[in-house]
XYZ file of C-alpha atoms in Angstrom:
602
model
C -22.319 10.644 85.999
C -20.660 13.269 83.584
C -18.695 14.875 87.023
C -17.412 11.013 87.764
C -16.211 10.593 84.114
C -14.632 13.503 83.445
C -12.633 13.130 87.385
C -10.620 10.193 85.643
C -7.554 11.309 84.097
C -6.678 11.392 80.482
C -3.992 8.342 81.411
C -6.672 6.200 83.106
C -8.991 6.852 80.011
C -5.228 5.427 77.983
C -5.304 3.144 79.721
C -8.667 1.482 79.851
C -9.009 1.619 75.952
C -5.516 -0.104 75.853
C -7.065 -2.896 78.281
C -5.097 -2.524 80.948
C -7.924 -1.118 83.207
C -10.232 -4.152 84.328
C -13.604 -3.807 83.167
C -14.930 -4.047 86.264
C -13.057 -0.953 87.743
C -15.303 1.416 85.599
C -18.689 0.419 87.401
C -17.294 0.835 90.778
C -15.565 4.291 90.093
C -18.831 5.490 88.432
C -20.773 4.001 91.828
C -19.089 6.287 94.081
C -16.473 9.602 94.237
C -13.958 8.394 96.877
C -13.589 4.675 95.586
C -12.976 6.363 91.924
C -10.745 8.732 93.498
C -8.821 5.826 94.699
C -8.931 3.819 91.556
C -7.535 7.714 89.780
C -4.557 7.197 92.196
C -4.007 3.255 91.411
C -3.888 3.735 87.915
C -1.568 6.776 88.236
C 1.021 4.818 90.157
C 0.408 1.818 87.556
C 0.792 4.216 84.943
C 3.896 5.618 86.004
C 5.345 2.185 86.498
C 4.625 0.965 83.362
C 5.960 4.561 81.917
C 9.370 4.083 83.513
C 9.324 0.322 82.468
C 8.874 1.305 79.068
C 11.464 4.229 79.167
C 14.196 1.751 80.508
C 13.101 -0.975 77.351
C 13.804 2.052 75.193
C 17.099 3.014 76.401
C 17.912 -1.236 76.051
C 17.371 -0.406 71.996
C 20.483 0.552 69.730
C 19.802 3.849 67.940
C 18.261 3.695 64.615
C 20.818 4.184 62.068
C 18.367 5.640 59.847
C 15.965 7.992 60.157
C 11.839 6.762 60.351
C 10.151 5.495 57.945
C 7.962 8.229 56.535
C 5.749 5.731 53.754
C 4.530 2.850 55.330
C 3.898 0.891 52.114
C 7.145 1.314 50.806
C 9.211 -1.796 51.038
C 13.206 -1.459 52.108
C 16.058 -1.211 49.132
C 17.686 -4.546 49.329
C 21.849 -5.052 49.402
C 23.060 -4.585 45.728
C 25.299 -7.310 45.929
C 22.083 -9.434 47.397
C 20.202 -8.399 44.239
C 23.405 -9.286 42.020
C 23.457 -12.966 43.337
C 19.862 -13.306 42.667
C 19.532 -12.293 39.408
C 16.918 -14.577 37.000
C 18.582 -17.017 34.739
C 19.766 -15.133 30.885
C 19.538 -18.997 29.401
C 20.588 -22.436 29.790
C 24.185 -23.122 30.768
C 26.659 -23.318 27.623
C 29.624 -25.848 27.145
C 31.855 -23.430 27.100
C 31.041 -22.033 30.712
C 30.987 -25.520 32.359
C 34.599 -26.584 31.702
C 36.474 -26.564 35.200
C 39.144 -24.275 35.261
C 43.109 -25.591 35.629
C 43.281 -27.353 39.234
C 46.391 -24.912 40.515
C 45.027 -21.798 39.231
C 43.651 -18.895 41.341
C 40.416 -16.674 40.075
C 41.588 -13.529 38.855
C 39.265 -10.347 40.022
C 37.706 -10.317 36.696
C 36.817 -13.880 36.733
C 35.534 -13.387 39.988
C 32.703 -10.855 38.862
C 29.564 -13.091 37.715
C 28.792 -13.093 34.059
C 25.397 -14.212 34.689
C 23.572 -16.590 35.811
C 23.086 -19.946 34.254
C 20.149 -22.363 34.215
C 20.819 -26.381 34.156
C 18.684 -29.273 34.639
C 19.189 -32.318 37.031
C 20.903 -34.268 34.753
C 23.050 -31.472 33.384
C 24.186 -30.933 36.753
C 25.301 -34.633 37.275
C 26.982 -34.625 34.334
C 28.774 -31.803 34.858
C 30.009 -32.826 38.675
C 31.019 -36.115 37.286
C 33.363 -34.446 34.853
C 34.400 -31.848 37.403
C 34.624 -32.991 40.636
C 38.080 -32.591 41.879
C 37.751 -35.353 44.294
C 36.630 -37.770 41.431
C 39.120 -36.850 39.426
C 41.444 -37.316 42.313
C 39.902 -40.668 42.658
C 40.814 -41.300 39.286
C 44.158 -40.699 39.781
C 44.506 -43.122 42.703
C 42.866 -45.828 40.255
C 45.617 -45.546 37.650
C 48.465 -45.130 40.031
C 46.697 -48.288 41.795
C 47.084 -49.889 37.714
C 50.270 -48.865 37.481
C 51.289 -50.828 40.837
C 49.977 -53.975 39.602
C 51.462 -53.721 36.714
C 54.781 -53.038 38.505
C 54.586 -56.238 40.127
C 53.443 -58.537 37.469
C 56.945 -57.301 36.357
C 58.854 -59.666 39.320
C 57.861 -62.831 37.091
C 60.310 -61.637 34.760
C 63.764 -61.763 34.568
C 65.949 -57.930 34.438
C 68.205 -57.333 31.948
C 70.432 -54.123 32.589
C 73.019 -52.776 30.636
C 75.979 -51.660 31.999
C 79.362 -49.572 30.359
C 81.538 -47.152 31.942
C 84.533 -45.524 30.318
C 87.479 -43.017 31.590
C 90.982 -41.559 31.206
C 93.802 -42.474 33.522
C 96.838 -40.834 34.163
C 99.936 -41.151 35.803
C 103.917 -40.954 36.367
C 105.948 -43.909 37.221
C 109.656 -44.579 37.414
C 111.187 -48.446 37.696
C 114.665 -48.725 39.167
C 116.647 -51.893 39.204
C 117.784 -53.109 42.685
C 119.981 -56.199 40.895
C 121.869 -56.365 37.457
C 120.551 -59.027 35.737
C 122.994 -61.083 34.150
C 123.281 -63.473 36.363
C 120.138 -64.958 34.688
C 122.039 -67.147 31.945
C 120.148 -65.714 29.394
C 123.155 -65.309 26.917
C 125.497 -62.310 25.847
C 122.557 -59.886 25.268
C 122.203 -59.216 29.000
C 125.503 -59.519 29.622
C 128.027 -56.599 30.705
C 130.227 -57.355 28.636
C 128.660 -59.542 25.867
C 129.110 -58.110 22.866
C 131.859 -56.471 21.255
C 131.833 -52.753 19.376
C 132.968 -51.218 15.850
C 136.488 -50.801 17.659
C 136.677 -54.648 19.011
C 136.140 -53.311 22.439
C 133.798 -55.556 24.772
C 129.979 -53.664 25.212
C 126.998 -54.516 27.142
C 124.424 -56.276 25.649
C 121.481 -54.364 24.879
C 119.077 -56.152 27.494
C 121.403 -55.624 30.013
C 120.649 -53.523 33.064
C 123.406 -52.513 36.340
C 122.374 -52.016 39.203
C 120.606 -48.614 40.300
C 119.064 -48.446 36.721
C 115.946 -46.310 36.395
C 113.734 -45.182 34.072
C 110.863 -42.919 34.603
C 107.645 -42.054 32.035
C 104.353 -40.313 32.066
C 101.217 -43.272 31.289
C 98.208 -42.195 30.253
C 94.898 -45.062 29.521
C 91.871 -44.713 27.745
C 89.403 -47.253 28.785
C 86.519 -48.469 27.794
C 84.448 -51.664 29.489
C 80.028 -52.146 28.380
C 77.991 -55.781 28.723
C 74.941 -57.161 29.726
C 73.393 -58.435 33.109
C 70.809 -60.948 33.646
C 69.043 -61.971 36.963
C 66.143 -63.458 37.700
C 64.342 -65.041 41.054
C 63.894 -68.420 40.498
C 62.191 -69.013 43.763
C 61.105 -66.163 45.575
C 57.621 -66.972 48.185
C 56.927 -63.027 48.456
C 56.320 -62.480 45.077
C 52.865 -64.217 44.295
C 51.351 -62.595 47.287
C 52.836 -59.435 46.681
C 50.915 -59.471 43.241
C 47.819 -60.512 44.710
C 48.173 -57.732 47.260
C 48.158 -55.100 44.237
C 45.545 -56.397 42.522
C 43.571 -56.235 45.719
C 44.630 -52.845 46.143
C 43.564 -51.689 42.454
C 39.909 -53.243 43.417
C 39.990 -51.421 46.893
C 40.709 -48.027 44.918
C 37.974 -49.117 41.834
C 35.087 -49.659 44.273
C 36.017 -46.729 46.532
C 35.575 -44.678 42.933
C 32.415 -46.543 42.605
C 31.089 -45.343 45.739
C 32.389 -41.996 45.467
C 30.042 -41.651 42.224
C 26.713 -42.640 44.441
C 28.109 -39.800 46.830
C 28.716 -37.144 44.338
C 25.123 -37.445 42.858
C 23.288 -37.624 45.908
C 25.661 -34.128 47.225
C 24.745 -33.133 43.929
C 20.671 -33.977 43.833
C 20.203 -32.945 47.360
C 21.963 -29.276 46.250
C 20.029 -29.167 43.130
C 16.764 -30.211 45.458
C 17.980 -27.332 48.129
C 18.418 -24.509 45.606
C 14.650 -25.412 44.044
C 13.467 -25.451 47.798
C 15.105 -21.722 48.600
C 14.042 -20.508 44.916
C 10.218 -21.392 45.737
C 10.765 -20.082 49.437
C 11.667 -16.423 47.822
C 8.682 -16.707 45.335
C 6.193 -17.568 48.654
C 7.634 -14.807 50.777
C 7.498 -12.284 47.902
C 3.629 -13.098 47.531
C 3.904 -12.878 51.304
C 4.795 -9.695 51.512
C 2.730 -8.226 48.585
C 0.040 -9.823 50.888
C 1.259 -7.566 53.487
C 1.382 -4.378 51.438
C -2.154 -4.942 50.665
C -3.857 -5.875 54.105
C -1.773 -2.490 55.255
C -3.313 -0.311 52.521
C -6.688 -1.794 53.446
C -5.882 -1.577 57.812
C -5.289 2.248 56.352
C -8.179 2.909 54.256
C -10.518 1.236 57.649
C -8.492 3.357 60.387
C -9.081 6.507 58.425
C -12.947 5.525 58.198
C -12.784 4.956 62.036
C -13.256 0.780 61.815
C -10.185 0.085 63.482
C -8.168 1.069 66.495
C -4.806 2.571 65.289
C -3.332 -0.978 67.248
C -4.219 -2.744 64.099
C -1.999 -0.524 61.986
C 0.868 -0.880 64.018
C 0.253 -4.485 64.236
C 0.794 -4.559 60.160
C 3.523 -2.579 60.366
C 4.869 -4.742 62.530
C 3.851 -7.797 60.287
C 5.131 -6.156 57.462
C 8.741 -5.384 58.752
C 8.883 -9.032 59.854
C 7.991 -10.490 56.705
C 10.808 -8.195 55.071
C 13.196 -9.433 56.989
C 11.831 -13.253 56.051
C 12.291 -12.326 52.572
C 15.914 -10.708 52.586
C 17.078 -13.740 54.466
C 15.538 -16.150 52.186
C 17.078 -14.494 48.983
C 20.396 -14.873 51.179
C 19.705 -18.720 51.580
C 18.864 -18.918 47.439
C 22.527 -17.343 47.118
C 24.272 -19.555 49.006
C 22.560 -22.375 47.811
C 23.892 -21.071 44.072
C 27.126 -21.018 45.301
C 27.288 -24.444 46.987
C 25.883 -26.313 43.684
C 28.874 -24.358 41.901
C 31.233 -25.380 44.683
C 29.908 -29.277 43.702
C 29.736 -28.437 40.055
C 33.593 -26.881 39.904
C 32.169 -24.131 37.299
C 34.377 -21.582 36.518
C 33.818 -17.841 39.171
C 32.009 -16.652 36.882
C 29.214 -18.745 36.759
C 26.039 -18.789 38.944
C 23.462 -21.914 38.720
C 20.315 -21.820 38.274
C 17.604 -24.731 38.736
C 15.395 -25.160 35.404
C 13.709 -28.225 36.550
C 10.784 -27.501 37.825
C 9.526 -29.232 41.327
C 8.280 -32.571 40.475
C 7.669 -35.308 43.233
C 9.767 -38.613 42.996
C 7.337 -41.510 42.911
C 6.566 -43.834 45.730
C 10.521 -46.303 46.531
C 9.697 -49.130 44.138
C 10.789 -51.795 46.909
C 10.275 -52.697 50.276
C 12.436 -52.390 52.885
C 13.753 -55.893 53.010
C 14.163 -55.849 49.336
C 16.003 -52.746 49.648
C 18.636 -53.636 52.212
C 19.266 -56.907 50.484
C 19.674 -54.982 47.069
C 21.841 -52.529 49.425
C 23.876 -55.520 50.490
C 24.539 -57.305 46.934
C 27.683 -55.856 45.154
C 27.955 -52.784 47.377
C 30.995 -50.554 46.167
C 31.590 -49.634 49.711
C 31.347 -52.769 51.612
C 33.409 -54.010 48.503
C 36.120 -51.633 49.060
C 36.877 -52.824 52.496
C 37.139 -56.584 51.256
C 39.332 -55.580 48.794
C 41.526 -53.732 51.674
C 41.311 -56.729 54.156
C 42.271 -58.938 50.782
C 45.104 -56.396 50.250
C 46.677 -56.687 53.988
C 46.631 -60.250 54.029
C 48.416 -60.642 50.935
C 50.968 -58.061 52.570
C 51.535 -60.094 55.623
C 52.342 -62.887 53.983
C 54.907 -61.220 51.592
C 55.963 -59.439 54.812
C 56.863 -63.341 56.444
C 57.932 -64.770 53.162
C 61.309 -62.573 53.736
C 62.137 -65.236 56.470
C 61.885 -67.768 53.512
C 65.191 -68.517 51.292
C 65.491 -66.827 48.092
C 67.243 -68.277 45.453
C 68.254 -66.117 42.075
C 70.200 -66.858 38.402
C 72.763 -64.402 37.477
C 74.897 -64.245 34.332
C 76.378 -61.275 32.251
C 78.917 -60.859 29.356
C 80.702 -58.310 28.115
C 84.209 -56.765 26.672
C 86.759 -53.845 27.370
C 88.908 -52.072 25.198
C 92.075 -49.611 26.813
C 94.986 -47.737 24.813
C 97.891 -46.705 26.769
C 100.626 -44.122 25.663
C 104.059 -43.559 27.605
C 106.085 -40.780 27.154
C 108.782 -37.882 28.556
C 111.335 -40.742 29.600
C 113.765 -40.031 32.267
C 116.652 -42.622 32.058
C 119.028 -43.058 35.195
C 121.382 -45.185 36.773
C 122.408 -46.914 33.483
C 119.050 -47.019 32.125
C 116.469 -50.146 32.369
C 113.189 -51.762 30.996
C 114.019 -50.877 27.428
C 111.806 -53.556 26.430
C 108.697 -52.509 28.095
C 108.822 -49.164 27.672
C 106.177 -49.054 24.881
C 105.466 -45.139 23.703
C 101.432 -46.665 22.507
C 99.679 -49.673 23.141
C 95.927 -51.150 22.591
C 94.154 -54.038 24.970
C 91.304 -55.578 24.247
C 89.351 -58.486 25.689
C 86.109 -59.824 26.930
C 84.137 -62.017 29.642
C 81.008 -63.572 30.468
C 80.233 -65.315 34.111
C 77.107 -67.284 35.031
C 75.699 -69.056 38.815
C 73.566 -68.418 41.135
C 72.744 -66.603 44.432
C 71.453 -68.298 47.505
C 70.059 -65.798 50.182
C 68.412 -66.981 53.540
C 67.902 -64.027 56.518
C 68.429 -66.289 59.901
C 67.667 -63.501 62.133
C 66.297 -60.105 61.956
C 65.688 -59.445 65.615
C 61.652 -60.434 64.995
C 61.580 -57.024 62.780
C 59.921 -59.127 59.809
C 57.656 -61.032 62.575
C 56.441 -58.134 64.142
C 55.875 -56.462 61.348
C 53.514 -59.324 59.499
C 51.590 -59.541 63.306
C 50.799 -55.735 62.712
C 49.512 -56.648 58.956
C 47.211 -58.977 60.400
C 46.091 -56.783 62.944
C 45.142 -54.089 60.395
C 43.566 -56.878 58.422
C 41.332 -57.653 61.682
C 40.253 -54.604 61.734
C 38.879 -53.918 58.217
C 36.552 -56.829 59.615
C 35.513 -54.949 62.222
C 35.602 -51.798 60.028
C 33.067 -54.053 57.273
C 30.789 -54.742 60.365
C 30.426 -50.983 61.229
C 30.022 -50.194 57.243
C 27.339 -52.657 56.962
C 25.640 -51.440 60.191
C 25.712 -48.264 58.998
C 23.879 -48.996 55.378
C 21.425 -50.473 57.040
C 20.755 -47.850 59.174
C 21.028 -45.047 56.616
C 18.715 -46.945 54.050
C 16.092 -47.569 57.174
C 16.087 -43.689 58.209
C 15.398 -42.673 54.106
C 12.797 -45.465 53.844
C 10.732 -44.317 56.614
C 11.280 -40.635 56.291
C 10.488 -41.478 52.239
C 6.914 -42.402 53.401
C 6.491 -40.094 56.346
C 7.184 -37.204 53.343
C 4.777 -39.151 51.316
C 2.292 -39.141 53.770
C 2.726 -35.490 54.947
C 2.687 -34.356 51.611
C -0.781 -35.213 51.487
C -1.798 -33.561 54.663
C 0.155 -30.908 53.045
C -1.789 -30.251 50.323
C -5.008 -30.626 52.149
C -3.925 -28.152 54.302
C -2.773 -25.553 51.968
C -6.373 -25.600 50.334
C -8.010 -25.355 53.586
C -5.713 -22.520 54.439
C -6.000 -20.709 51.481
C -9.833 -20.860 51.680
C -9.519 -19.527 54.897
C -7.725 -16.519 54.617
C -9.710 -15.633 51.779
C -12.285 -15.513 54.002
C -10.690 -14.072 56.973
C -9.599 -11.105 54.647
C -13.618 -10.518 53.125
C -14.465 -10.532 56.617
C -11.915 -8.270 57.741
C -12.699 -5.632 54.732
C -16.476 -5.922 55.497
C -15.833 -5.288 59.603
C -17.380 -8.865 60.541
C -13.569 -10.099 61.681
C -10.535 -9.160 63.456
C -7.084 -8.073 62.458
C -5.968 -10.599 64.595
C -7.544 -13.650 63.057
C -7.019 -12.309 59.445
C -2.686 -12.195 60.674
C -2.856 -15.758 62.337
C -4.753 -16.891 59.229
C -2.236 -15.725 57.202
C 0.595 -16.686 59.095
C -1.107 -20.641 58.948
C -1.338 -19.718 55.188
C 2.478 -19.395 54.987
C 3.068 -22.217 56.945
C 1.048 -24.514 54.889
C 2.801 -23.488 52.122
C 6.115 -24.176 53.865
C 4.940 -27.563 54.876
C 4.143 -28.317 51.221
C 7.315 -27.361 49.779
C 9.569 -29.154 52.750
C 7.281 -32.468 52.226
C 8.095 -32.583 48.115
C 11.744 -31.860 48.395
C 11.975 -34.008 51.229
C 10.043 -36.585 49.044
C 12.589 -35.980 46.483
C 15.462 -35.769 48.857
C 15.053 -39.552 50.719
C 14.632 -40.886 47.414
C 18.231 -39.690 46.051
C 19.278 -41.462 49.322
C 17.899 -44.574 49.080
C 19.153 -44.400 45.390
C 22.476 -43.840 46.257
C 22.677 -47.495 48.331
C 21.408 -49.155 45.378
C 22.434 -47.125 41.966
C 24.604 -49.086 40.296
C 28.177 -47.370 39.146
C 30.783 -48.414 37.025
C 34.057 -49.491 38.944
C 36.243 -48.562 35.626
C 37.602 -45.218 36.086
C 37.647 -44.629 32.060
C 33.650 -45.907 31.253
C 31.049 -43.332 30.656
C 28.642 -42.545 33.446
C 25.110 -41.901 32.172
C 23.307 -40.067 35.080
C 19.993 -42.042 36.629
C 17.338 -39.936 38.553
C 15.520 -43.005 39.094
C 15.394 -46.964 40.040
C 15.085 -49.033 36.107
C 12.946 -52.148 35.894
C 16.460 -54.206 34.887
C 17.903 -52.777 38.192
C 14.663 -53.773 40.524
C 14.984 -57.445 38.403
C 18.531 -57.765 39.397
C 17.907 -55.954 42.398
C 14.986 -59.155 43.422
C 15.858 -61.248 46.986
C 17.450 -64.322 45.691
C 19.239 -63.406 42.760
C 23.102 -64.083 42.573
C-alpha cells in the first residue's frame, strides 16, 4: 500500500486535495498497479490541461501596476481627492455660505476649492432651494413679466394722450423777377412810371412801381417752432375685452405653473436629501463591513498557522476582503456625488459641500386612502390648473385674432400752436428793382390749431390670413384638452405607483428588520463556530454576505418609505400661486390639509 501511494505523482496528490480527483479514483488505484498507473497518466494529461488553461487566463490579465501586496491586513490608501469630498461635517451651514452666487458669474479657482463641508437639516435645505433655485427664480420672472402684460392691456380701456413738438432752422436763397410792369393795375400814381414828379419838376416813378425784367434776390432764413397735444381713443374695438381676458389667463397659466414648480423642487430636493442619508449610511455599513473582514482574516490566519484550515480559506478572505474594498471606495464615490447633486439643487456657492444632519427617521403610514388621495390630487391641482389657464388663454386669443375682421371705430382730436421768425438779407436788385414791399429784413408768425372726428376702420379682405390664423388658435386650444387628459392620466398614475410602493416599503421594512436580527444572530454564530472549528469558512462568508444584505434591505425599505411619501406629498402639498408670499416648508400632510383634503368638499 505504501509502494501504490507513493507511485502517484506529487500533481495527482495536488490535485486530489484540491478536489478535482474523484473520490472514488483513490480506492481503485490503491486496488491494483496498472489501473493506478493509468489513473497517474489521466490525471497528468488533466493536469496539464488545466495548467495551460490557467496559463492562457493569466496572460488574459492586465499587468499589475503595482507591485503585491506584502501585508494582507492592510487596507488600500484611498484617492486624496475621494477623501477631500468626504470629509465629516465642521458645523451646521451658516447664512452667509448659503446665499447663491450672481446668476452670470463663473467660479473662480479659489472658489472652486471646498471650504468645508456643511451640515443642514431637511427643512434648511428646502428653504434654501426655494430661495435659490434658478429655475424658480426664473419662474418668478415669467410671473411678473406675465403681471406686467395684463397690466399692459388693461391700458387699451384708456384713451392715449401723446405729446408732440418738433422745431428746426430753414434756409434758403430766392430771387423774384417781374415778367409784367404793373401799372396797368389802376392803382394810382404810386405805381405809375411816371407818377410823381421830383425836386427838379421832372416826372419820376412812383415808388411801388416795378418795369418789366425787375428782380430782386435775398438770402431767407426761418426758425420754427410747432408742439400740441393728441388724443385717441377706441370707442368700439371687439378685440380688446378678449385680449384682456387672454392676459389674465396667461398670468394664472404662469402662477400655477410656479405653484407646481414648488411641489417639484421639494420633492428633487427631499428625494436628494433622502439619497445622500441613504449613501452616508451605505459608507458607515461597508466600513463595519470591511473591519469585519480585517478581523475574520486575522482569525483565517491565526487557524491556518495552527493547521485548522486549508490555505483555500485564506485566499478566499483575501479575496473577500479586496472585494469589499472596492464596495467601500465606490460607495464613498456615490456619498460624493450625492453632495454635489443636493448643492447643484441647493445653488450654494463652490465652495460649499452638504451634509445631511437629520438623522434617518421613517415617514409615517400616507394618512389617506387611495381614493381620497387622487380626489385630493384632483381638487385645485397647480398643474392641471395651469393647462386650463392656457386653453382659457388661446381661446381668448382666437377670438381677438377674428375680432380684426370686426369694424373699429376711434375718437381723435389734438390742439396745438407754432411760432416761426424769418430774416432776409444780402439783396441783389436787378432789372429796375421789385417787391420793395415784401422784402421784410425780420419777421415773427405765430398761430395755433386744434382738429377733432373720428376714424372708421373695417378690413374687407385679408386673403383668410386673420381666419386661418384664429382656426390655428383653436386648434392649439384643442389640444391643451387633450394635453389636460394626458396630465390628469398621468397624476393618477404617478400617485397610484407611490401609494402602492408606500406600503410595499412599509411592509418590507418590517421583513427588513426581522431579517437583519435574524442575520445578525446568525453570523454571530457562524463566526463562534468558525473560531471554535465546528463551521466552515464558507458558511461564516455567505452568512456575512446575507448580513450585509439585510442591512441593505433595511436601509433601501426606510428611504424608500421616506421617498414615496415626498411623492405622494408633492400631488397634494398645497403651494402658494403668488410669486412674492413666503413659502414655509412642510415635511408632512396637516390635519387642516386632510380636512380640506376630505371627498366631497368644494
Amino acid at each position: 500500500m505504501i509502494n501504490i501511494t507513493v507511485a502517484l505523482s506529487n500533481r495527482a496528490l495536488a490535485l486530489l486535495w484540491a478536489g478535482l480527483l474523484p473520490v472514488h479514483v483513490l480506492p481503485a488505484a490503491l486496488s491494483a498497479q496498472p489501473l493506478q498507473a493509468q489513473t497517474t497518466q489521466l490525471l497528468e494529461r488533466s493536469w496539464q490541461k488545466l495548467d495551460a488553461q490557467l496559463r492562457a487566463l493569466d496572460q488574459l490579465l492586465p499587468t499589475e501596476p503595482e507591485p503585491p501586496v506584502g501585508n494582507v491586513l492592510a487596507t488600500p490608501q484611498l484617492p486624496a481627492n475621494l477623501i477631500k469630498a468626504n470629509q465629516a461635517a465642521n458645523g451646521p451651514i451658516q447664512p452667509a455660505n448659503a446665499v447663491a452666487a450672481p446668476p452670470l458669474d463663473l467660479p473662480t479657482a479659489q472658489q472652486l476649492q471646498a471650504e468645508g463641508v456643511a451640515s443642514l437639516s431637511l427643512e434648511q435645505a428646502l428653504a434654501i432651494a426655494f430661495a435659490n433655485s434658478p429655475s424658480l427664480q426664473a419662474q418668478r420672472e415669467q410671473v411678473a413679466a406675465a403681471l406686467a402684460s395684463l397690466q399692459a392691456a388693461m391700458g387699451s380701456y384708456w384713451p392715449t394722450i401723446s405729446a408732440f413738438a418738433n422745431g428746426g432752422y430753414e434756409g434758403s436763397r430766392s430771387s423774384t423777377t417781374s415778367n409784367k410792369p404793373n401799372n396797368n393795375l389802376g392803382f394810382g400814381p404810386l405805381f405809375d412810371s411816371n407818377g410823381l414828379l421830383n425836386s427838379a419838376g421832372n416826372p419820376t416813378a412812383g415808388p411801388f412801381y416795378v418795369p418789366n425784367g425787375g428782380s430782386v434776390a435775398a438770402n431767407s432764413g426761418e426758425w420754427g417752432l410747432e408742439g400740441g397735444l393728441q388724443l385717441n381713443y377706441a370707442l368700439l374695438n371687439f378685440a380688446r375685452t378678449p385680449t384682456v381676458r387672454a392676459a389674465r389667463a396667461s398670468l394664472e397659466q404662469q402662477r400655477n405653473t410656479y405653484a407646481n414648480q414648488l411641489r417639484s423642487l421639494q420633492l428633487q430636493v427631499s428625494e436628494a436629501y433622502y439619497q445622500l442619508q441613504q449613501n452616508d449610511q451605505l459608507v458607515r455599513v461597508y466600513d463595519a463591513n470591511l473591519r469585519n473582514d480585517l478581523l475574520i482574516l486575522q482569525d483565517t490566519l491565526d487557524l491556518k498557522q495552527a493547521g485548522l484550515v486549508p490555505r483555500l480559506n485564506v485566499l478566499r478572505r483575501r479575496a473577500i476582503l479586496a472585494s469589499d474594498e472596492e464596495t467601500l471606495i465606490q460607495s464613498l464615490a456615490d456619498r460624493a456625488v450625492a453632495r454635489r447633486q443636493l448643492a447643484v439643487l441647493l445653488n450654494l456657492p463652490a465652495s460649499v459641500i452638504p451634509s445631511p444632519s437629520d438623522p434617518i427617521v421613517v415617514q409615517p403610514r400616507w394618512p389617506l386612502d387611495l381614493e381620497a388621495s387622487l380626489l385630493a390630487a384632483y381638487r385645485g391641482n397647480p398643474e392641471l390648473e395651469a393647462i386650463l389657464a392656457t386653453r382659457t388663454a388661446l381661446s381668448q386669443q382666437s377670438q381677438a385674432t377674428a375680432a380684426g375682421l370686426l369694424p373699429k371705430l376711434s375718437l381723435f382730436a389734438s390742439a396745438g400752436g407754432n411760432s416761426s421768425q424769418t430774416s432776409l438779407g444780402n439783396f441783389a436788385l436787378a432789372g429796375g428793382g421789385c417787391c420793395g414791399s415784401t422784402a421784410l429784413p425780420l419777421s415773427s408768425t405765430s398761430g395755433g390749431d386744434w382738429s377733432a372726428g373720428l376714424t372708421f376702420t373695417w378690413l374687407l379682405f385679408d386673403a383668410g390670413n386673420t381666419a386661418g390664423q384664429a382656426r390655428a388658435l383653436a386648434k392649439r386650444e384643442a389640444a391643451a384638452a387633450q394635453q389636460y387628459a394626458a396630465t390628469r392620466n398621468d397624476i393618477r398614475l404617478r400617485i397610484e405607483q407611490a401609494f402602492f410602493n408606500h406600503e410595499a416599503s412599509l411592509a418590507k421594512l418590517s421583513s427588513a428588520r426581522r431579517g437583519v436580527a435574524a442575520a445578525l444572530e446568525a453570523f454571530r454564530d457562524a463566526r463562534l463556530r468558525y473560531l471554535t472549528g465546528l463551521d466552515s469558512e464558507l458558511n461564516l462568508s455567505n452568512t456575512q454576505e446575507r448580513l450585509i444584505n439585510s442591512l441593505v434591505q433595511r436601509l433601501n425599505a426606510t428611504v424608500n418609505v421616506n421617498i414615496t411619501y415626498a411623492k405622494l406629498l408633492k400631488e397634494l402639498l398645497p403651494m402658494p400661486r403668488d410669486s412674492n408670499a413666503p413659502i414655509q416648508p412642510q415635511l408632512q400632510l396637516t390635519q387642516p390639509q386632510l380636512s380640506s383634503s376630505a371627498p366631497g368638499q368644494p
